[in-house]
mmCIF file of C-alpha atoms and ligand atoms in Angstrom:
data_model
loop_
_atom_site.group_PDB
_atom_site.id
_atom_site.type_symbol
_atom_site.label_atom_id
_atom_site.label_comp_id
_atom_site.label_asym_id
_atom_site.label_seq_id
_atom_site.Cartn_x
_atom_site.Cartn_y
_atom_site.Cartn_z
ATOM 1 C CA UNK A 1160 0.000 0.000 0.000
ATOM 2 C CA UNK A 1161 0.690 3.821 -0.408
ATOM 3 C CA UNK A 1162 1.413 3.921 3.137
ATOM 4 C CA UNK A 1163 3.610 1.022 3.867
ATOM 5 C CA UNK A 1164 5.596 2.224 0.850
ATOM 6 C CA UNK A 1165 5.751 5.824 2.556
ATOM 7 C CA UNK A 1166 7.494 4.221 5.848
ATOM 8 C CA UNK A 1167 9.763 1.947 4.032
ATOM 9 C CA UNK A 1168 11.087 5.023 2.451
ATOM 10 C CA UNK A 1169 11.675 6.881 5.476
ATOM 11 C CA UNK A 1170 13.068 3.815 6.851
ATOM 12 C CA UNK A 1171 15.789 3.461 3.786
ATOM 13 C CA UNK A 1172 16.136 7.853 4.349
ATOM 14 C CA UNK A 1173 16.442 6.908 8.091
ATOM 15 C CA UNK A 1174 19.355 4.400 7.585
ATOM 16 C CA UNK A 1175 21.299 6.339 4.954
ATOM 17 C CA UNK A 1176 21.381 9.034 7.676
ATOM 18 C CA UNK A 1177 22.452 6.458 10.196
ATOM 19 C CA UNK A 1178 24.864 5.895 7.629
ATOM 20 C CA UNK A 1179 26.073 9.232 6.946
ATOM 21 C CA UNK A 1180 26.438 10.347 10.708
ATOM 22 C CA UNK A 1181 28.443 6.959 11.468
ATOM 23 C CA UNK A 1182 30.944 7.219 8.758
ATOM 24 C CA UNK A 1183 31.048 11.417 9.884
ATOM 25 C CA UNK A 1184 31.858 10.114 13.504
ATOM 26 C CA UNK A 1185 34.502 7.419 12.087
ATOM 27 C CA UNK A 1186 36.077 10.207 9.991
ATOM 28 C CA UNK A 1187 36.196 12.381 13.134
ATOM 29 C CA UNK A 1188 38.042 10.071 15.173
ATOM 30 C CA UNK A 1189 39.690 8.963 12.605
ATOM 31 C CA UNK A 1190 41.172 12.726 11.974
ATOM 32 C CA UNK A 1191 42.985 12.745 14.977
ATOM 33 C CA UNK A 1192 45.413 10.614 14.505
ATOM 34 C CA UNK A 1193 45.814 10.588 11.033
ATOM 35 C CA UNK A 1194 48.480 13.338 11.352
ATOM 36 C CA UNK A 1195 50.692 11.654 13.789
ATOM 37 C CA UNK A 1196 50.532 8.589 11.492
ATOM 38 C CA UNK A 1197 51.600 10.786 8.505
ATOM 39 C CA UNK A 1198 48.728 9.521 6.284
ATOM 40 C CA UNK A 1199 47.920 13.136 4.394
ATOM 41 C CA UNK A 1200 50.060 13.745 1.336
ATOM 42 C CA UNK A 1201 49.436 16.390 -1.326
ATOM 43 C CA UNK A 1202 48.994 16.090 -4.963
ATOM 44 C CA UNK A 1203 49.420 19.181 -7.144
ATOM 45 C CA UNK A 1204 48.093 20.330 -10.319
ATOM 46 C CA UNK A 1205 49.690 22.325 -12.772
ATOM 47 C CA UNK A 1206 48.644 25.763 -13.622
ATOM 48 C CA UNK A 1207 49.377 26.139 -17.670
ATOM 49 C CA UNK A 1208 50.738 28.943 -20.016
ATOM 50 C CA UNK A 1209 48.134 28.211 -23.008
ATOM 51 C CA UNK A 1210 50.281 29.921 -25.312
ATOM 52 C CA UNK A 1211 53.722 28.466 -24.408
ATOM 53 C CA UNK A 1212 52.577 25.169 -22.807
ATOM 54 C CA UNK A 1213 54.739 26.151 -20.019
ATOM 55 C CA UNK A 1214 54.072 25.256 -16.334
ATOM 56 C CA UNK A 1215 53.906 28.451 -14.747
ATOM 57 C CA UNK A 1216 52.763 27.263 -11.185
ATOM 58 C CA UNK A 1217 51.116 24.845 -8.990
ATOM 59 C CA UNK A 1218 48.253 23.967 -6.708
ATOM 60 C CA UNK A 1219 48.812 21.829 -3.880
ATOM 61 C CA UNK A 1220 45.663 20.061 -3.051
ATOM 62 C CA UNK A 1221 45.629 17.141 0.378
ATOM 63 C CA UNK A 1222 44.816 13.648 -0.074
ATOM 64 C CA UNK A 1223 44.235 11.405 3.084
ATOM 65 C CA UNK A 1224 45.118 8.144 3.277
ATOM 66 C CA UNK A 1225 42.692 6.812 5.465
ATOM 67 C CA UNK A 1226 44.000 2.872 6.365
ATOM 68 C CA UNK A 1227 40.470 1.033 6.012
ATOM 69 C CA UNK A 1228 39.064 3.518 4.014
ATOM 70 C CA UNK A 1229 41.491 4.204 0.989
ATOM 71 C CA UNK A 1230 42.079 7.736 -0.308
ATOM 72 C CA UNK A 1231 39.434 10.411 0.997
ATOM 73 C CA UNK A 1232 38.712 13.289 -0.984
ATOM 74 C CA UNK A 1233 39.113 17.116 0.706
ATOM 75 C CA UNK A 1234 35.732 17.492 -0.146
ATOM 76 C CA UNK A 1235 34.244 15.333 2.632
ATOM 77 C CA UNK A 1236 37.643 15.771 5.455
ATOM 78 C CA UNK A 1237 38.210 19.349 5.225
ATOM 79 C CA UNK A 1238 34.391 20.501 6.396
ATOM 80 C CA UNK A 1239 35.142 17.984 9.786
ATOM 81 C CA UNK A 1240 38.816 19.202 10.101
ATOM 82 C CA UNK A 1241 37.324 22.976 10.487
ATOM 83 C CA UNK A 1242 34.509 21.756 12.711
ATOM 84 C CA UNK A 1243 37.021 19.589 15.092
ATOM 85 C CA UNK A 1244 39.856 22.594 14.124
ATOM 86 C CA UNK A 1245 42.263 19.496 13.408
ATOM 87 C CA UNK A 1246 42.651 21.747 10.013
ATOM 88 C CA UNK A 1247 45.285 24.181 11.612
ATOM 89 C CA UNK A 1248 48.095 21.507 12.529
ATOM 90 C CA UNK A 1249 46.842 19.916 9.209
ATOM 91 C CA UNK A 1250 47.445 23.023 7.425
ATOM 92 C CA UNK A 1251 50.719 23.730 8.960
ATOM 93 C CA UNK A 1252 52.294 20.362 8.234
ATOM 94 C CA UNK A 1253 50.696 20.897 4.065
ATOM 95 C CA UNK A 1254 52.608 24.316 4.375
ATOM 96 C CA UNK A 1255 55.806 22.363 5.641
ATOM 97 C CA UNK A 1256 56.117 19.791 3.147
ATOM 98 C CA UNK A 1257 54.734 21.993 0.044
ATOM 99 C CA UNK A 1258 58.197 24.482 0.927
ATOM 100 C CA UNK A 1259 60.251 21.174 1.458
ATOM 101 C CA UNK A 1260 59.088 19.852 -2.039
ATOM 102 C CA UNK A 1261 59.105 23.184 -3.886
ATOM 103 C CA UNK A 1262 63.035 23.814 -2.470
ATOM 104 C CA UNK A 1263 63.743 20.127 -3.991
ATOM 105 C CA UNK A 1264 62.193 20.450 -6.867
ATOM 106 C CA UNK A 1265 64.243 23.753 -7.590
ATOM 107 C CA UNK A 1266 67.562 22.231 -6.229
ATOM 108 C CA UNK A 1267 67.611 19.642 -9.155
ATOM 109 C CA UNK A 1268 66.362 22.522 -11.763
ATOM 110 C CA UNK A 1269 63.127 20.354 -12.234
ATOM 111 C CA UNK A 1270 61.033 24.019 -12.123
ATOM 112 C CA UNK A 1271 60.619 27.161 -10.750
ATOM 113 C CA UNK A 1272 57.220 28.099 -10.088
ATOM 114 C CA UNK A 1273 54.826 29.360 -7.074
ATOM 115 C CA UNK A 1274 53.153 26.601 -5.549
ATOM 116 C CA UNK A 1275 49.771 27.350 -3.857
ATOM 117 C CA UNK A 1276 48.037 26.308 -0.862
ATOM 118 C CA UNK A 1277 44.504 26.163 0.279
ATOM 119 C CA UNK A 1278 43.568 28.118 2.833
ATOM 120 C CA UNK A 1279 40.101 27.963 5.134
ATOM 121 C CA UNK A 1280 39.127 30.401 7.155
ATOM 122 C CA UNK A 1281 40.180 28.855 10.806
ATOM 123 C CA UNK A 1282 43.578 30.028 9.620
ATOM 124 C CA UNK A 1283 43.247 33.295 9.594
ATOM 125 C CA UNK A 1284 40.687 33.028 12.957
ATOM 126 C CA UNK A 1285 43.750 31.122 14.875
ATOM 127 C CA UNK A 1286 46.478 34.453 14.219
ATOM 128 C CA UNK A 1287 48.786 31.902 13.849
ATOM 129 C CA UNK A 1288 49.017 31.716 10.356
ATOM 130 C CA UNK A 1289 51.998 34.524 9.885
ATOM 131 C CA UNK A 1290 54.433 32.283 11.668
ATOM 132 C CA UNK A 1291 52.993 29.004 10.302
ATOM 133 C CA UNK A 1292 54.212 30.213 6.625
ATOM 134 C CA UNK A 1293 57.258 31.886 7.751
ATOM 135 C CA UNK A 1294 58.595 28.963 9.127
ATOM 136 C CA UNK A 1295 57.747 26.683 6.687
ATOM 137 C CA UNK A 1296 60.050 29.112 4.348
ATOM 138 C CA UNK A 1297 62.772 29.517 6.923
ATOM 139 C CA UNK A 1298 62.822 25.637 6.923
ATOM 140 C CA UNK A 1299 62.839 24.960 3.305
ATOM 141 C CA UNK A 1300 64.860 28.058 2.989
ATOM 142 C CA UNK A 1301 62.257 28.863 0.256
ATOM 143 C CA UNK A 1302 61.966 32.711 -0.751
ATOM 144 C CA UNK A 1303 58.692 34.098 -0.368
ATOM 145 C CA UNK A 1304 57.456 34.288 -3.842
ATOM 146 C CA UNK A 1305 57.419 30.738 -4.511
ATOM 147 C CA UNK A 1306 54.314 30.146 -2.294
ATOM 148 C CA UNK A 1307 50.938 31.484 -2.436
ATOM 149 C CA UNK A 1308 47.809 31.105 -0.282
ATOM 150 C CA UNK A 1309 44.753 30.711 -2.147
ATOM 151 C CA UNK A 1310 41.083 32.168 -0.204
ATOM 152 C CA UNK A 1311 38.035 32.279 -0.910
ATOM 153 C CA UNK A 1312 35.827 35.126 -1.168
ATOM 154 C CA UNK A 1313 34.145 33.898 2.245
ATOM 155 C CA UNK A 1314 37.458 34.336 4.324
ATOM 156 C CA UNK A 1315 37.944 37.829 2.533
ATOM 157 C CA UNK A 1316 34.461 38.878 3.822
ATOM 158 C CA UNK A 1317 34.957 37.332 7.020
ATOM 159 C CA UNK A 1318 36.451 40.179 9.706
ATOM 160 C CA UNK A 1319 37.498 41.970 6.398
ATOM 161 C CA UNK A 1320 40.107 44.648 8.383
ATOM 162 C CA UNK A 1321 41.820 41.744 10.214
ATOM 163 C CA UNK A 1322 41.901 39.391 7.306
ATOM 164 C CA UNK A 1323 43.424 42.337 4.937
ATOM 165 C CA UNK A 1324 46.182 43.140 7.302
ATOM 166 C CA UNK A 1325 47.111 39.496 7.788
ATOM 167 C CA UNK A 1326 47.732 39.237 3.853
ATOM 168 C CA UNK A 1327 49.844 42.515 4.042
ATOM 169 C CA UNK A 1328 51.939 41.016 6.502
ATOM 170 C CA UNK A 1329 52.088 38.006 4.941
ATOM 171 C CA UNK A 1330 52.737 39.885 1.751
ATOM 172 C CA UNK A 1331 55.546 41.259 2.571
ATOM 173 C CA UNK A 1332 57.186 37.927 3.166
ATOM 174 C CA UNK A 1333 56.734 38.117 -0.910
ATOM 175 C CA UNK A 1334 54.279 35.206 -0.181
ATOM 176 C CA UNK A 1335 51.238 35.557 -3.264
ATOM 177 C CA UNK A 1336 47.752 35.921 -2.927
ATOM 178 C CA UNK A 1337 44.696 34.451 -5.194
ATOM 179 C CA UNK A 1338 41.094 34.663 -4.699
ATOM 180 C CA UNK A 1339 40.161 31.402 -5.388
ATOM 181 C CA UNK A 1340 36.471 29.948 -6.877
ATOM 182 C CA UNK A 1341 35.925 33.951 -7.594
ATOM 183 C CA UNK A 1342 32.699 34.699 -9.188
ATOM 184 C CA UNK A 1343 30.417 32.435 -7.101
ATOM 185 C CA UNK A 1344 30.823 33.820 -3.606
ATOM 186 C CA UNK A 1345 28.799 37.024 -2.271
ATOM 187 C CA UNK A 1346 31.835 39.823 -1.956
ATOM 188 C CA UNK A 1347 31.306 42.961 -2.659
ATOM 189 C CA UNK A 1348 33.275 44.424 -5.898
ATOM 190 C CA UNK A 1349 33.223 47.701 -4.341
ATOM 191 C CA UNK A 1350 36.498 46.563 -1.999
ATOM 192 C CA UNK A 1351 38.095 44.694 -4.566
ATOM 193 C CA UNK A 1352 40.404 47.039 -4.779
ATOM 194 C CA UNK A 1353 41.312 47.359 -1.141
ATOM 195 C CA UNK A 1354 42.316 43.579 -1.128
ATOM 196 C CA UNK A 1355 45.857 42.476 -1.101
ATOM 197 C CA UNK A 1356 45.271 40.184 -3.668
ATOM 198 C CA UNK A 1357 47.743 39.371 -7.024
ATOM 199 C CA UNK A 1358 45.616 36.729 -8.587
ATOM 200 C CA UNK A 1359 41.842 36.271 -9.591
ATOM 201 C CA UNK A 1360 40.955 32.118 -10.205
ATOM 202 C CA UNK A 1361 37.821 31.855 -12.485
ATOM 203 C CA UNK A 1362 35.827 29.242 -10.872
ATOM 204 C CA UNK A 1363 35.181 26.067 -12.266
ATOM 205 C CA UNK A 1364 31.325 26.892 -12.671
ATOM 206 C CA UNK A 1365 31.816 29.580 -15.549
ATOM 207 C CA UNK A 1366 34.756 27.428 -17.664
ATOM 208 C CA UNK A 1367 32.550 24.519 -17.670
ATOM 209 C CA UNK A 1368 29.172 26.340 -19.297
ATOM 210 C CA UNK A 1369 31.861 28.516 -20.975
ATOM 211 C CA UNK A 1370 29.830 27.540 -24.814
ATOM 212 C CA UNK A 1371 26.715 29.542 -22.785
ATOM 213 C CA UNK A 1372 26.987 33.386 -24.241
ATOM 214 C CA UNK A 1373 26.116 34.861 -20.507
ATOM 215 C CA UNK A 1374 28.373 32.629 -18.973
ATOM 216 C CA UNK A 1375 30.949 34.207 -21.347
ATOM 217 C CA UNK A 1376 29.825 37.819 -20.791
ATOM 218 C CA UNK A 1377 30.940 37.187 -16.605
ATOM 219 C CA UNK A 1378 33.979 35.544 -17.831
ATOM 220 C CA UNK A 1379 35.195 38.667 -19.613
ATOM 221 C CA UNK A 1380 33.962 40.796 -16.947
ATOM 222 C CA UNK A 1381 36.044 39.161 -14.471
ATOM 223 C CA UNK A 1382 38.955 38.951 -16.969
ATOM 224 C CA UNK A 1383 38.701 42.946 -17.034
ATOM 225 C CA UNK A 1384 38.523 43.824 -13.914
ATOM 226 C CA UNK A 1385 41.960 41.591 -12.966
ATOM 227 C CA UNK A 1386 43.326 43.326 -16.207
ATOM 228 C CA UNK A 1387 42.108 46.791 -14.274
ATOM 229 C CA UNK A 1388 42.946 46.132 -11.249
ATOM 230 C CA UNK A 1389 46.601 44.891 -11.877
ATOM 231 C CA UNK A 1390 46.120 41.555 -10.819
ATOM 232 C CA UNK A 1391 46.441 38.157 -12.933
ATOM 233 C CA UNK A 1392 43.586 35.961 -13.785
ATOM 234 C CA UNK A 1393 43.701 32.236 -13.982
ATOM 235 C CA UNK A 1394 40.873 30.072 -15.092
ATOM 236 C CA UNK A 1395 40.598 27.176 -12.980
ATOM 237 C CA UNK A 1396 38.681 23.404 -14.364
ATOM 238 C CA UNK A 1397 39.675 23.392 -17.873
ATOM 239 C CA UNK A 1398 39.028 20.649 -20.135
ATOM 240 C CA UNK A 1399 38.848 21.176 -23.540
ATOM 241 C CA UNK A 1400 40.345 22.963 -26.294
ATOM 242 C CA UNK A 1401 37.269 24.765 -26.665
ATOM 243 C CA UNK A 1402 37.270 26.700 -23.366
ATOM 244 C CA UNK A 1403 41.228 27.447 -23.843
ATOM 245 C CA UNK A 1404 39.950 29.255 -27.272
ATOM 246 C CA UNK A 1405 37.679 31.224 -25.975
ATOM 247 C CA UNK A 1406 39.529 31.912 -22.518
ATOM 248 C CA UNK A 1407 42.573 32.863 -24.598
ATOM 249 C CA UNK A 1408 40.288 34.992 -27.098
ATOM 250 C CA UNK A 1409 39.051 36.833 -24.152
ATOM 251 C CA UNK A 1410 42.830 37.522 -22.344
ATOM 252 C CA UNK A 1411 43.055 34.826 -19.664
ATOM 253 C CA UNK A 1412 46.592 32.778 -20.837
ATOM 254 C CA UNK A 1413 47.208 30.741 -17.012
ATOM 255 C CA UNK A 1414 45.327 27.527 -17.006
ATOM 256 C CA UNK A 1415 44.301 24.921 -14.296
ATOM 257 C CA UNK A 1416 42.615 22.127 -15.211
ATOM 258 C CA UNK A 1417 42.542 18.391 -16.413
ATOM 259 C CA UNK A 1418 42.920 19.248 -19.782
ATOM 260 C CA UNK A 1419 46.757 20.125 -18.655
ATOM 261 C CA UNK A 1420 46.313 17.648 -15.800
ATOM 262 C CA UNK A 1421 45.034 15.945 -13.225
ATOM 263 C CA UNK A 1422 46.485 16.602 -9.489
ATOM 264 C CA UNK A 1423 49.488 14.026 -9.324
ATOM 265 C CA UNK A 1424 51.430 12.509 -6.369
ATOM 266 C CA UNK A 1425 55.655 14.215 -6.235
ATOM 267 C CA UNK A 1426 56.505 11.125 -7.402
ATOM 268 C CA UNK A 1427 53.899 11.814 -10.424
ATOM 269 C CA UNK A 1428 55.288 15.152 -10.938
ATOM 270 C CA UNK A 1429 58.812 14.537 -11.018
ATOM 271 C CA UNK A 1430 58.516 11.586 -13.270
ATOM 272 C CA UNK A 1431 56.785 13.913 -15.733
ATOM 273 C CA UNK A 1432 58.673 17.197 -15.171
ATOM 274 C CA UNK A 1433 62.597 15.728 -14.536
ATOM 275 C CA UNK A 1434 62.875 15.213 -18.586
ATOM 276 C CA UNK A 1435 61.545 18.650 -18.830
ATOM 277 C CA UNK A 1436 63.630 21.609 -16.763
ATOM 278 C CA UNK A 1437 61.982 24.479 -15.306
ATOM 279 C CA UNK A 1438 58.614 23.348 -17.588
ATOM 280 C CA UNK A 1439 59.664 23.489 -20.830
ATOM 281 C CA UNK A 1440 56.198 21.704 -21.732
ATOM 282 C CA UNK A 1441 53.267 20.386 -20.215
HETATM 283 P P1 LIG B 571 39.696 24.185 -5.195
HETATM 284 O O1 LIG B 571 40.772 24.837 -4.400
HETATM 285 O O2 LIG B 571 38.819 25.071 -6.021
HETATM 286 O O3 LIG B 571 40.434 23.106 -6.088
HETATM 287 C C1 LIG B 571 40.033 22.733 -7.363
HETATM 288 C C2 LIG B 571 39.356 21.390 -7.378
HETATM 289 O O4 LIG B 571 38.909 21.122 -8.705
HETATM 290 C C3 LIG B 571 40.247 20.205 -7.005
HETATM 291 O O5 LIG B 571 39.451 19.218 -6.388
HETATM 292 C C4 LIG B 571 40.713 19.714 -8.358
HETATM 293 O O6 LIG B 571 41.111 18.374 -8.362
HETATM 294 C C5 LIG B 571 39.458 19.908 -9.173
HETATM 295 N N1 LIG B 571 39.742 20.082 -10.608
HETATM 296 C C6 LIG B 571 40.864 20.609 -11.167
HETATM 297 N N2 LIG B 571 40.776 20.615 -12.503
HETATM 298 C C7 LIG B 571 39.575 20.089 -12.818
HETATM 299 C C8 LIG B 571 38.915 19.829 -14.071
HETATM 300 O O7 LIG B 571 39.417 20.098 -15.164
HETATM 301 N N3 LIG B 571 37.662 19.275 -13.990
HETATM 302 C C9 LIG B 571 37.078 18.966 -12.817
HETATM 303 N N4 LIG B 571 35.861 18.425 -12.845
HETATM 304 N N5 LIG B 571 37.668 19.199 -11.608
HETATM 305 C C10 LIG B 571 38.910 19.748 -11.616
HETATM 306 P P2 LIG B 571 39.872 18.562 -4.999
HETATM 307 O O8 LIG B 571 41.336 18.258 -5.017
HETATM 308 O O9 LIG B 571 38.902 17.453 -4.750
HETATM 309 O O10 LIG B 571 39.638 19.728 -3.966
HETATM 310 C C11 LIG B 571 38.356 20.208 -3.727
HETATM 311 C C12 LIG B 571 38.373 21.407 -2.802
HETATM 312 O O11 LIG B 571 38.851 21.015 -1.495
HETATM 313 C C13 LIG B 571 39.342 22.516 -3.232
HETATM 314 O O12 LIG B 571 38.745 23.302 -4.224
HETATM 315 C C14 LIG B 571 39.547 23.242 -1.929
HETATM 316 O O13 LIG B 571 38.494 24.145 -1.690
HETATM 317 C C15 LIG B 571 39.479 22.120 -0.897
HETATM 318 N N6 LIG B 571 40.843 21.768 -0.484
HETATM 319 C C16 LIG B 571 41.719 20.927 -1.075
HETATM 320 N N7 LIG B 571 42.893 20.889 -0.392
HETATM 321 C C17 LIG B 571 42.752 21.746 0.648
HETATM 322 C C18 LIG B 571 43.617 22.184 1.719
HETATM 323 O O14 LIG B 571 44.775 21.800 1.838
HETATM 324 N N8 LIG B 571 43.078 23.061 2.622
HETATM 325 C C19 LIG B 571 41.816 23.555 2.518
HETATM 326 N N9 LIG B 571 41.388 24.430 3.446
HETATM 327 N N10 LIG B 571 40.989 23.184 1.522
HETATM 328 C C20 LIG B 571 41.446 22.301 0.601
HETATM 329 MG MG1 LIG B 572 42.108 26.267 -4.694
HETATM 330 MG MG1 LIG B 573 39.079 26.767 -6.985
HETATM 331 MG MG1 LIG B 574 36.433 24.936 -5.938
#
């Protein structure tokens, strides 16, 4: 009957949420001790020169490792490593080992390039975040313009005053700034200006309708006002030769996406860049 069929459903609903909240509470647990037992790594993904093929820098994006549960995507551990603020030592081992890798990649003339690292909110929240990066760089004895910290529009909105003179400081280390996913958060343009920011990421929402002519009308928008405001424009989740046309047409030339490649493992990346110095191709 209707009815019996209505509380089986809300029995299978019920036990999916069960599910959910059990695996959530493993994770949790689980999160604690993952650092300790050195299961996070980092993959990174090239960022492209479309007219060169050149590498021109990197996004460092964490993996974990879980030991039952295989490789866990950021997507589902990051949201429980801000709740359980497990992110900030997370977060300052990633900026550790992305200076290490960066200074070794550099030692044996593999590339130069700016590597980039996530950053969420708690960071800037804990104050701790200054002396997090510049000891990662004292360690690696990495200069300052080989690392950037990628934010969303969320953390730039968030205690605006405090955030902005946390990037100054942290710009003056030479460390890069990009406003990552931009175009889909709820800023205000009318500070844009204010922010000490160097790079503007398109999000991955606008490249993928990018055949769609008013997705392409807030593509170039967002291309001109980088190009106004002095700051450099990446498009982030591209895929086909298609968008790079149009992107390219429209004067955005730095490229993320798997079209150049998929985030790989450093044992990925130097197997594909150690034939290549310094990213003479893709
Ligand atoms: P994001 O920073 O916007 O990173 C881009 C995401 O898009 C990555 O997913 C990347 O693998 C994926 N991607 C890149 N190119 C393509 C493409 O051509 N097509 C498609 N479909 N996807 C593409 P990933 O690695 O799963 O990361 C997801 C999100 O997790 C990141 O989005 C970032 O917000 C967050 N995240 C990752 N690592 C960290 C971290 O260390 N700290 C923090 N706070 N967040 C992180
Ligand atoms: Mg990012
Ligand atoms: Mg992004
Ligand atoms: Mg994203």
């Amino acid at each position: 009957t209707a009815k019996s069929a209505g509380k089986n459903r809300f029995r299978v609903f019920d036990e999916e949420m069960d599910r959910h909240m059990i695996r959530k509470m493993e994770l949790e647990k689980d999160l604690r001790k993952a650092l300790v037992h050195g299961e996070f790594f980092a993959v990174y993904q090239p960022k492209c020169d479309a007219a060169s093929n050149r590498t021109v820098g990197m996004e460092a994006l964490l993996r974990w490792n879980h030991p039952t549960l295989g490789v866990i995507s950021p997507l589902e551990f990051i949201p429980i490593a801000e709740d359980t603020g497990m992110i900030i030592p997370i977060t300052h081992w990633l900026l550790k080992e992305v200076c290490r890798q960066n200074r070794l990649w550099q030692d044996r003339q593999w590339m130069q390039v700016c590597i980039s690292v996530n950053m969420s909110v708690r960071m800037f929240e804990s104050q701790s975040l200054y002396d997090m990066v510049e000891e990662a760089l004292t360690l690696a004895g990495l200069e300052g313009h080989y690392l950037e910290l990628e934010i969303t529009e969320s953390i730039a909105m968030h205690d605006t005053e405090d955030t902005v003179e946390q990037l100054r400081r942290l710009r003056l280390l030479g460390v890069r700034v990009s406003l990552d996913d931009f175009g889909t958060g709820y800023s205000s343009l009318g500070s844009l200006d204010e922010m000490p920011v160097d790079t503007l990421k398109i999000d991955q929402a606008f490249v993928r309708k990018s055949q769609i002519s008013s997705k392409q009308a807030i593509i170039s928008n967002i291309i001109a006002i980088a190009k106004n405001l002095n700051m450099e424009v990446v498009a982030e989740g591209v895929e086909t030769e298609e968008q790079i046309r149009f992107l390219q047409s429209r004067g955005c030339h730095v490229m993320q996406g798997y079209y150049y490649g998929k985030p790989m493992t450093a044992d990925e990346i130097g197997t594909r860049y150690h034939k290549a110095p310094a990213g003479s191709r893709f």
